[in-house]
Coordinates of C-alpha atoms in Angstrom, one line a residue:
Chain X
X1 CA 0.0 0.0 0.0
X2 CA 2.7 2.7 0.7
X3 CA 4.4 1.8 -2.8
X4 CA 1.1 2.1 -4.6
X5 CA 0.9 5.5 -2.3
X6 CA 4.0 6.8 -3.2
X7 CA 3.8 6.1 -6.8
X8 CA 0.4 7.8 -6.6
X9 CA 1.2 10.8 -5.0
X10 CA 4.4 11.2 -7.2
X11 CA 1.9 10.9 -10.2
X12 CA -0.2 13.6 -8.2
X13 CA 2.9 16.0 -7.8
X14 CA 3.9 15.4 -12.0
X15 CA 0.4 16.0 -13.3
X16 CA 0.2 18.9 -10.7
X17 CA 3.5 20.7 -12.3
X18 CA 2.3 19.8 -15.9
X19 CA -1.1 21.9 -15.1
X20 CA 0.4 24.7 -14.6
X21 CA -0.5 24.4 -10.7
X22 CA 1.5 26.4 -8.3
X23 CA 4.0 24.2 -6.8
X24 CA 6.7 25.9 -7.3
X25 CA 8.1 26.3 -4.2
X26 CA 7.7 22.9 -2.8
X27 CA 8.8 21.6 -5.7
X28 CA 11.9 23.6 -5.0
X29 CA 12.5 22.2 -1.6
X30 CA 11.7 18.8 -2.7
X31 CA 14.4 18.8 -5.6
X32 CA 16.9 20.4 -3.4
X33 CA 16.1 17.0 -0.7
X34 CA 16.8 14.5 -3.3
X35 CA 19.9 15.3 -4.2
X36 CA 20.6 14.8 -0.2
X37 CA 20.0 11.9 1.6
X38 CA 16.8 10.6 1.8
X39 CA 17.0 9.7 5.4
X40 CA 13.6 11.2 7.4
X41 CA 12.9 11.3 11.4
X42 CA 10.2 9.3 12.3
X43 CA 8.5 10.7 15.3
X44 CA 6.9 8.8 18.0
X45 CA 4.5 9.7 20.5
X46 CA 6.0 11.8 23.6
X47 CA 8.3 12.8 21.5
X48 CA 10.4 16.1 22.6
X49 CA 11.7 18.2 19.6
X50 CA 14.0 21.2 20.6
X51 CA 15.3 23.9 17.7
X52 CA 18.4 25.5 18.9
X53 CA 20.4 28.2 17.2
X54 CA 20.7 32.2 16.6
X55 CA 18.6 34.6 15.7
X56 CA 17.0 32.8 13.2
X57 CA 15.9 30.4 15.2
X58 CA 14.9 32.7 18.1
X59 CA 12.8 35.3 15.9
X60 CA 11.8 37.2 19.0
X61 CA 10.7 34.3 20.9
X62 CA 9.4 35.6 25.1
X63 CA 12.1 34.1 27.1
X64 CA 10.0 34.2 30.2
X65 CA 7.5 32.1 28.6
X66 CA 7.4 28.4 29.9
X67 CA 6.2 25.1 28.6
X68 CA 6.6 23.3 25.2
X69 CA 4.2 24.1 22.4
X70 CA 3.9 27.5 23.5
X71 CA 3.4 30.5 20.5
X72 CA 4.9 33.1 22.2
X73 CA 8.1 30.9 23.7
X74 CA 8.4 29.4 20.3
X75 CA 9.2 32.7 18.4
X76 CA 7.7 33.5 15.4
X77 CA 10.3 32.2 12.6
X78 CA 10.7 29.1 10.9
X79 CA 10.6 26.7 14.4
X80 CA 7.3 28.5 15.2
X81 CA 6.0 27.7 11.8
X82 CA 7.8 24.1 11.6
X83 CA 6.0 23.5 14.9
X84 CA 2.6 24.4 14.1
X85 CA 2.3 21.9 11.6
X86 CA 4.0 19.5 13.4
X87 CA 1.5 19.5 16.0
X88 CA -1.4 19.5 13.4
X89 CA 0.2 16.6 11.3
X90 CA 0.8 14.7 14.3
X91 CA -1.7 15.7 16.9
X92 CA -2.6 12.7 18.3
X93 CA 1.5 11.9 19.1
X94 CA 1.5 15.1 22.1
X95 CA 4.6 16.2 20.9
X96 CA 6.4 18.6 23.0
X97 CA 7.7 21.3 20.7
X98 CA 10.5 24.0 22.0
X99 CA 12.8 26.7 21.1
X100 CA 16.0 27.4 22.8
X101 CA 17.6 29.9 19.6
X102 CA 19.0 32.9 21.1
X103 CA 20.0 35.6 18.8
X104 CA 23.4 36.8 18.5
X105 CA 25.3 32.8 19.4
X106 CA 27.7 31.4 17.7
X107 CA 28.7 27.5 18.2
X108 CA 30.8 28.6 21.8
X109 CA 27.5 30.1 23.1
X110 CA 25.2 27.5 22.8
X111 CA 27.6 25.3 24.1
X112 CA 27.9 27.6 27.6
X113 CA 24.2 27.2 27.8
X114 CA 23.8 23.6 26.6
X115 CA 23.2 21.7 30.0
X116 CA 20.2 23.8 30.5
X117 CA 19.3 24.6 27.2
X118 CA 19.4 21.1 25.7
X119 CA 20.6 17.9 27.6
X120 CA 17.8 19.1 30.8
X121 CA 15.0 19.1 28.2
X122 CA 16.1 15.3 26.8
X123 CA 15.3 15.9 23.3
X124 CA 14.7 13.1 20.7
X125 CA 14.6 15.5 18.1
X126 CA 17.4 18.2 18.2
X127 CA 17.5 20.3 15.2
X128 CA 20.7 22.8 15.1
X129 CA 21.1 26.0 12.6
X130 CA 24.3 27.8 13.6
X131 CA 27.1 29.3 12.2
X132 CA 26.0 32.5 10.3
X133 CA 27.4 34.7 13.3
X134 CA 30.4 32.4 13.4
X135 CA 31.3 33.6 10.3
X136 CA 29.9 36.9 10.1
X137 CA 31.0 38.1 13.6
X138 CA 34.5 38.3 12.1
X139 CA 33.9 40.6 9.9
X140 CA 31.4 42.7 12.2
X141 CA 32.3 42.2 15.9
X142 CA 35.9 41.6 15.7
X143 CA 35.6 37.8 16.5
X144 CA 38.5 35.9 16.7
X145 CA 36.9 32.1 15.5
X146 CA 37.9 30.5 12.3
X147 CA 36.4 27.9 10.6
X148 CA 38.7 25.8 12.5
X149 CA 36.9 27.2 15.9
X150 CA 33.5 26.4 14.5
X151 CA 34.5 23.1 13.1
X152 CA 35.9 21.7 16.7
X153 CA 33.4 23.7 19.0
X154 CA 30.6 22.4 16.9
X155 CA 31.7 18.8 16.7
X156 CA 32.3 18.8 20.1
X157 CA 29.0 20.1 21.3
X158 CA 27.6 17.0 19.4
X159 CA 29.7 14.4 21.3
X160 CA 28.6 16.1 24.4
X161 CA 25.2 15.9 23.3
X162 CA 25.4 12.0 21.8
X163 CA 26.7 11.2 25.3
X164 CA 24.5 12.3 27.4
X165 CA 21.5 11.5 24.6
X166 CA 22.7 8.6 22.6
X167 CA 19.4 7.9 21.0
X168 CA 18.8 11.7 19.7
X169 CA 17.8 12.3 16.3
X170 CA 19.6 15.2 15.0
X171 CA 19.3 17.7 12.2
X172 CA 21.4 20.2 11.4
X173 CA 20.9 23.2 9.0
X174 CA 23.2 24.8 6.7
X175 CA 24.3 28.4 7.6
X176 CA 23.1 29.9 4.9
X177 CA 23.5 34.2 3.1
X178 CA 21.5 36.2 0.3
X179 CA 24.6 37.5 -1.5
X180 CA 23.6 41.1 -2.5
X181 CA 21.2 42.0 -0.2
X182 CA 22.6 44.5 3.0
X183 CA 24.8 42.5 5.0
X184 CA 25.8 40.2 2.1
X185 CA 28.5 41.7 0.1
X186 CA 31.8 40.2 -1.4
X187 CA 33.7 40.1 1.5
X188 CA 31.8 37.1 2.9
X189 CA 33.2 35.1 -0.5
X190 CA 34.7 32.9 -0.4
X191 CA 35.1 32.4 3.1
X192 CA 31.5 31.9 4.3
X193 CA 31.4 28.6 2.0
X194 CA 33.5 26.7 4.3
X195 CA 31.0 27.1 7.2
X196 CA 28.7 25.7 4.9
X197 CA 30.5 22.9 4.0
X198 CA 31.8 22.0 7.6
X199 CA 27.9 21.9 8.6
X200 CA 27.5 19.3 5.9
X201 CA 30.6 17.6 6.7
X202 CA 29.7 17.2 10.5
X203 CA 26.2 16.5 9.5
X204 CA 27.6 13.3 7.7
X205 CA 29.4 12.5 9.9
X206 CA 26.6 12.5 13.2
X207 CA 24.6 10.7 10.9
X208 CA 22.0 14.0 11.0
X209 CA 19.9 15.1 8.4
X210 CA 21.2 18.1 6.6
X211 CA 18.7 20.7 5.1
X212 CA 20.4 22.7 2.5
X213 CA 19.1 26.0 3.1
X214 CA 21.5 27.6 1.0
X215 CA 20.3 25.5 -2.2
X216 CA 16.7 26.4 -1.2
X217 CA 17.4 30.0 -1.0
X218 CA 19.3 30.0 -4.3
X219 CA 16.6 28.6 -5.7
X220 CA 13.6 30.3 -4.4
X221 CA 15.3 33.5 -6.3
X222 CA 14.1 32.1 -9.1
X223 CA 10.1 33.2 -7.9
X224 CA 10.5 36.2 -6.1
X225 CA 13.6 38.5 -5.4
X226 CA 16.1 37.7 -2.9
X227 CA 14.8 40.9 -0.4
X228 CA 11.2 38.8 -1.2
X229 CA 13.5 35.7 1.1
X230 CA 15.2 38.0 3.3
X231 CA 15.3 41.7 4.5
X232 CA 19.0 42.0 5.2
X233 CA 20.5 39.1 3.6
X234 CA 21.1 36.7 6.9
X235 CA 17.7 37.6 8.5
X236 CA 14.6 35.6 6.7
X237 CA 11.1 37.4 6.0
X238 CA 7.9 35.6 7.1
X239 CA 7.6 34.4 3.5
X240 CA 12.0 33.3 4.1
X241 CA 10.7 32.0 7.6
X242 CA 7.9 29.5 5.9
X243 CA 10.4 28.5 3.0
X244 CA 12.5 27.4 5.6
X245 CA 9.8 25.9 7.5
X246 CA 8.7 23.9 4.3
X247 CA 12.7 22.6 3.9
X248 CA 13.2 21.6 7.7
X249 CA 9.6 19.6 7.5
X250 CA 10.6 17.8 4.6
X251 CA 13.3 16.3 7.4
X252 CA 10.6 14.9 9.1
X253 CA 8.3 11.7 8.1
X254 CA 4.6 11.7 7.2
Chain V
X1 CA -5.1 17.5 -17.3
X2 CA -6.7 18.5 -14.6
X3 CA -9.5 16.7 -14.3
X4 CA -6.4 13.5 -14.3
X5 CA -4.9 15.5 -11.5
X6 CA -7.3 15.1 -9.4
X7 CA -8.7 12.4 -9.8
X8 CA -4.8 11.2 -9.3
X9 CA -5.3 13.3 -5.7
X10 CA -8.5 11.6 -4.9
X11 CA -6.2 8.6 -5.4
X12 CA -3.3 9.5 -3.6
X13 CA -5.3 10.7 -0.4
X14 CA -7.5 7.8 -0.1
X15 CA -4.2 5.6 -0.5
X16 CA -2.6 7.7 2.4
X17 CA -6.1 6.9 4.6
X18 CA -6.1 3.9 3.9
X19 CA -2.2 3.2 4.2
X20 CA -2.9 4.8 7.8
X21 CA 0.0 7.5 7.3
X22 CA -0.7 10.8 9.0
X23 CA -3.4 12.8 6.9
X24 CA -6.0 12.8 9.4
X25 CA -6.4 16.6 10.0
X26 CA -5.7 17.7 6.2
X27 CA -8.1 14.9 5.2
X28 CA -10.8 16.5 8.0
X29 CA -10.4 19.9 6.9
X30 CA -11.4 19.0 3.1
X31 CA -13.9 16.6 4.5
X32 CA -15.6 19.1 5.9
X33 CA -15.1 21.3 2.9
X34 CA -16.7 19.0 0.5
X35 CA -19.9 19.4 2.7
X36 CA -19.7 23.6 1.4
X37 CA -19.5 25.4 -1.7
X38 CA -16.8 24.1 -3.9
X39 CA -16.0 28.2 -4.3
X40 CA -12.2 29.1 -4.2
X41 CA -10.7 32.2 -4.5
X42 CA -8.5 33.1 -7.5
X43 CA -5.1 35.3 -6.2
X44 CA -4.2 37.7 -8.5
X45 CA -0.3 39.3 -8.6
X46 CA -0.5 42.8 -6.0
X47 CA -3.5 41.6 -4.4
X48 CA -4.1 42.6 -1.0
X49 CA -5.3 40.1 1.9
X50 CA -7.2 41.4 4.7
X51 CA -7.3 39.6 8.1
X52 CA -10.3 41.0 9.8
X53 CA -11.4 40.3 13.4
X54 CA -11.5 39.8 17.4
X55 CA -8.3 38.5 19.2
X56 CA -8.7 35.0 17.7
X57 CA -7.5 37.1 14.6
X58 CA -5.4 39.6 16.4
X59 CA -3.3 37.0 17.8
X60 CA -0.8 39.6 19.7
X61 CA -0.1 41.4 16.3
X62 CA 2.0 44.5 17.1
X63 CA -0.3 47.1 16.7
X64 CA 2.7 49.7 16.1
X65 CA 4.0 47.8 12.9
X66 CA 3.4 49.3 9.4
X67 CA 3.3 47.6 6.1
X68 CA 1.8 44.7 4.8
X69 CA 3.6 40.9 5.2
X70 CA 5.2 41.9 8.8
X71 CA 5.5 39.0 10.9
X72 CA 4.8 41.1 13.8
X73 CA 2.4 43.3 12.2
X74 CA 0.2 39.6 11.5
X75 CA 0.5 38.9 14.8
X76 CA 1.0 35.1 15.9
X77 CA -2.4 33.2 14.5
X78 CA -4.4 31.9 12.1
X79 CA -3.9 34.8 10.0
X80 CA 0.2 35.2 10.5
X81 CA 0.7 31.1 9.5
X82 CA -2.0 31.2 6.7
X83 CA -0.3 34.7 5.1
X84 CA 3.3 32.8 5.6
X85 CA 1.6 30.1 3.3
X86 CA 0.4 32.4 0.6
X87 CA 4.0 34.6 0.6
X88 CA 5.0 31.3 0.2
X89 CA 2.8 29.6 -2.5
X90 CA 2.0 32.7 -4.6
X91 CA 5.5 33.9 -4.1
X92 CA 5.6 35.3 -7.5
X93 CA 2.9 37.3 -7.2
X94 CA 3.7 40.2 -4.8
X95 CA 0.9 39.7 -2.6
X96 CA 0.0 42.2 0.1
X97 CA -1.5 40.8 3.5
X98 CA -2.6 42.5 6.3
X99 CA -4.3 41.4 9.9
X100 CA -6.3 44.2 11.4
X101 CA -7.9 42.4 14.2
X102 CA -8.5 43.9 17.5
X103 CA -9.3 41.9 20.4
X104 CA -12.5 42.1 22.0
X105 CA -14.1 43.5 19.2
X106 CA -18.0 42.8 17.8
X107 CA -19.5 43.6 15.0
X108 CA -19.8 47.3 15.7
X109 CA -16.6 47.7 16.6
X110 CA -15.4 46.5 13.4
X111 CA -17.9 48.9 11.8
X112 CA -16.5 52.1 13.8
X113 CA -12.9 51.2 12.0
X114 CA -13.9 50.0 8.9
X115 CA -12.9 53.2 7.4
X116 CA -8.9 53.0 8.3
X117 CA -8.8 49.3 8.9
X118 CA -10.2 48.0 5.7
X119 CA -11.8 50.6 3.1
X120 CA -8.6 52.3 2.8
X121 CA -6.4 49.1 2.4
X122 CA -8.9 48.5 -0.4
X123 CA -8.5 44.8 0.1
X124 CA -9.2 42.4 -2.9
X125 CA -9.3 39.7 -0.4
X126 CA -11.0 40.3 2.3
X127 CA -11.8 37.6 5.1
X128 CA -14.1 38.4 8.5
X129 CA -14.1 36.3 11.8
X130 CA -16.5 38.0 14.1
X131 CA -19.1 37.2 16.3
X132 CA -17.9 34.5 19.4
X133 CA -17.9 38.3 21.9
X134 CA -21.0 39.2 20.4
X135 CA -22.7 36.5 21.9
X136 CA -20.2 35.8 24.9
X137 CA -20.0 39.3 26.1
X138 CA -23.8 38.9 27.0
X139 CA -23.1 36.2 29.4
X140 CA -20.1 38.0 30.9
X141 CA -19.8 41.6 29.8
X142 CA -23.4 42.4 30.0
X143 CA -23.7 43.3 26.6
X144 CA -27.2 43.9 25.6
X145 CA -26.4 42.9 22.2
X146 CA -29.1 40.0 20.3
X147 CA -28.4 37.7 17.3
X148 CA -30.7 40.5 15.5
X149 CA -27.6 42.9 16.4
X150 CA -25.1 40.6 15.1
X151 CA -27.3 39.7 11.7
X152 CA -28.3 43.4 11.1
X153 CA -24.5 45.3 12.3
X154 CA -22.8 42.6 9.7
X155 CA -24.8 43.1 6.9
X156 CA -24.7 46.7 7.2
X157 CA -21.0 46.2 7.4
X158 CA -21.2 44.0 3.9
X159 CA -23.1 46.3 2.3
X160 CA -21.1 49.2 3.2
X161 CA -18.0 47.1 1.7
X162 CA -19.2 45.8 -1.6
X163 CA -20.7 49.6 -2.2
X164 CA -16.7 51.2 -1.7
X165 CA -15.8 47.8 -2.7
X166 CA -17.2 45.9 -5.7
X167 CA -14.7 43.6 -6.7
X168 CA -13.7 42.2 -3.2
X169 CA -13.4 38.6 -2.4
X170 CA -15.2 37.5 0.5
X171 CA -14.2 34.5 2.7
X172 CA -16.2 34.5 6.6
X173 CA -15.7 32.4 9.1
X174 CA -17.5 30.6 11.3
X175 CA -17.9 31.5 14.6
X176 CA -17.1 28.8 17.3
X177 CA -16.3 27.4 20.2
X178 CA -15.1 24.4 21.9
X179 CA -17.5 22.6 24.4
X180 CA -16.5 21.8 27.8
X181 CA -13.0 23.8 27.8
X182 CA -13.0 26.6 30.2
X183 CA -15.2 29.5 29.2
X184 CA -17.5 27.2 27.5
X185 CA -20.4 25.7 29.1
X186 CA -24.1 24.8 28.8
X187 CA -24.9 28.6 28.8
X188 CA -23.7 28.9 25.4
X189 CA -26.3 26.8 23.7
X190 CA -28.5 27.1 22.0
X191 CA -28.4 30.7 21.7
X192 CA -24.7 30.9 20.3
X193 CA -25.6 28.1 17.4
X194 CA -28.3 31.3 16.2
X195 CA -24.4 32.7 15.6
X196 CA -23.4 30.3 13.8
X197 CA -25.9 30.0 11.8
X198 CA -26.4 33.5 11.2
X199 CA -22.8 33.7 9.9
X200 CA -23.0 30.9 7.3
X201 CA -26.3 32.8 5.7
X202 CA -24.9 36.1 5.6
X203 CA -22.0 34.3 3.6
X204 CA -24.5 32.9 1.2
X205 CA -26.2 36.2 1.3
X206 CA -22.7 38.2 0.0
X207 CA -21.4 35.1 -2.0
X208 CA -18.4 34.8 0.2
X209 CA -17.0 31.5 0.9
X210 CA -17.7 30.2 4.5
X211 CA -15.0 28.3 6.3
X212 CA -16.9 26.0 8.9
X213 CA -14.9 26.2 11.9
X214 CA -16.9 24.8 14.0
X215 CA -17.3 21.3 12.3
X216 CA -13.5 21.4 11.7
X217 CA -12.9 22.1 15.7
X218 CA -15.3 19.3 16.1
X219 CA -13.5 17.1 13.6
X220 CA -10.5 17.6 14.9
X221 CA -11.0 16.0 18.7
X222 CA -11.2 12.5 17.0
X223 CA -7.2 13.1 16.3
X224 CA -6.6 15.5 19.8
X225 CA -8.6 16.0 23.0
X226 CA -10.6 19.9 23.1
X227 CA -7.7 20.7 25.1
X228 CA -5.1 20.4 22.8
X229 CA -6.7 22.9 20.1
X230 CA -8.4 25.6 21.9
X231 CA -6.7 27.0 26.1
X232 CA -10.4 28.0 27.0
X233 CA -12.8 27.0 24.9
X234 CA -12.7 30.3 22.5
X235 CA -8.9 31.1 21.9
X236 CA -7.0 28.4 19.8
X237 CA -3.4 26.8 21.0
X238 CA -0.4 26.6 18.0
X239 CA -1.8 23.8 17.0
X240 CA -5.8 25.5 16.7
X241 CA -4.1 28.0 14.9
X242 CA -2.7 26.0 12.3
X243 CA -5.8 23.9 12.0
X244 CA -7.7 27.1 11.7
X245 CA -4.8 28.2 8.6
X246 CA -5.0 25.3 7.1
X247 CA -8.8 25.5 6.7
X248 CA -8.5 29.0 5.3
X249 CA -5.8 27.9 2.9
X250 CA -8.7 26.1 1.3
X251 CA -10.9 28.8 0.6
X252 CA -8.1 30.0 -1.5
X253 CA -6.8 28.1 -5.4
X254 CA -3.2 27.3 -5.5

């Protein structure tokens, strides 16, 4: 029955694009996925599913507020908007949604907060986007961290984390830039593709699943402008926010 | 071709049902679609999207914010994750949403800010949630408003619309409320089904397409308990909020 489903709904998603139907944009993510692995989560009931990061990931989330599957404590960027159709999709699991992004960290800083921040909250799912500031704090803030930093701080945040939760499911997004908009000029080239590329690498390597932001931004340019995705180049819009949403569910099964 | 497409989606979602993957909520929403007008709403490129409403539609949107497709602006509901899809989806089309719900508000409140908070937007979509505190406000406000007030201060507010307004698209939504959570109790019925009931005509009436919240909240507690959807009865969680999207999304092509 799944084959025959599968087949179906790939016959669906063809004759959808050959009408003329607008698809565009999952399309988009869904041709980026398949050139990565095709490894999903499956989520099971209980299930706790924590999104860490930076600013992207916080989007102005109420730090006072308590309690999973909370609006206002979830922000309202791409977790919020991953979460909410999370919990539709799966509302009869009682998932316990969170967000722990705080804006400004890089790799050291989540790590100085992870105890608390992470490992307390036992996640099954942990879903990780850093690496932006990493990069960008160099040229900016007068930060000292190479890729070198980020590459060893981030790996060994992860074998922290795999110790204490050896059965976490982990996915880890790629830093991703609008090149031309604001922030993004030349002076992030070509340096800021090796914090990319480290993400992948260390994604491999934890056996996580790796959403390629970068390639779905790219590619969204080709229906709306890159200030459509993005007001400043590293920040998303709501419509970046849901693009990214749409990516990071396609980690997810069903 | 289309006409193949979906019958191939007819296919494909009766597959998923029947292959028990996890389309209960999607397949509830259209369920309970099929039972209405088959009516969608075309988007065309600059259209302008109007969120109109109480706080279910206000949502915490920052009242402060200017400019359409602001995150904070749309506040964090129904009408913030239902825009994100549309920026999303229509992406190529420059679409223009706005949320101008204020919470607390009835009918005539609406009408006292119709001027500023919809005429002037000149909306070419333009979608209405209104009426749960025009009946609840009687059992707790001591408003002497009747469902006479509700039927005759909305379709003054209609007709004023379509007069500055002929082209607009309507889309109104059902009032409701979920039974046994908090604020709701027995006091509510039968009188607040007259509300209900009242909304769905005066869609018929203006030929706007009806979104039946109320059967889709009902739905929706064979997947999740009442609890899970709504904090008391009236206000939805995340996950009513995205339910509540994703019924929208339907009254809309593409």
């Amino acid at each position: 029955m799944q084959a025959h489903s599968d087949s179906s709904r790939r016959r669906f998603l063809r004759d959808a694009s050959l009408a003329g139907l607008t698809f565009s944009i999952p399309s988009i993510v869904k041709a980026a996925y398949r050139e990565e692995k095709a490894k999903k989560i499956a989520l099971q009931p209980g299930d706790v599913v924590l999104f860490q990061g930076d600013s992207i990931t916080d989007a102005g989330r109420k730090k006072d507020e308590k309690g999973s599957n909370n609006t206002a404590a979830l922000g309202s960027g791409y977790a919020m908007l991953a979460g909410s159709e999370l919990l539709l999709r799966h509302a009869g699991k009682n998932l316990q949604v969170y967000n722990k992004g705080i804006s400004g960290n890089k790799v050291y800083q989540l790590a100085e907060r992870w105890d608390a921040d992470c490992l307390q909250l036992q996640p099954k799912v942990l879903s990780i986007l850093i690496g932006v500031n990493d990069f960008w704090h160099t040229l900016t803030n007068g930060y000292k961290g190479t890729i070198e930093t980020y590459r060893k701080d981030f790996t060994a945040l992860l074998d922290r984390t795999k110790e204490k939760l050896p059965g976490v499911q982990l996915i880890i997004g790629e830093p991703f830039a609008v090149t031309g908009i604001k922030a993004v000029d030349d002076k992030w080239y070509p340096a800021f593709n090796d914090y990319r590329e480290a993400a992948r690498q260390i994604a491999d390597k934890y056996d996580a699943v790796f959403i390629p932001y970068q390639k779905i931004f790219d590619k969204a340019q080709k229906s709306a402008p890159g200030a459509y995705w993005t007001g400043d180049g590293v920040h998303p819009t709501l419509a970046g926010a849901k693009l990214m949403a749409q990516a990071w569910l396609e980690a997810v099964k069903g």
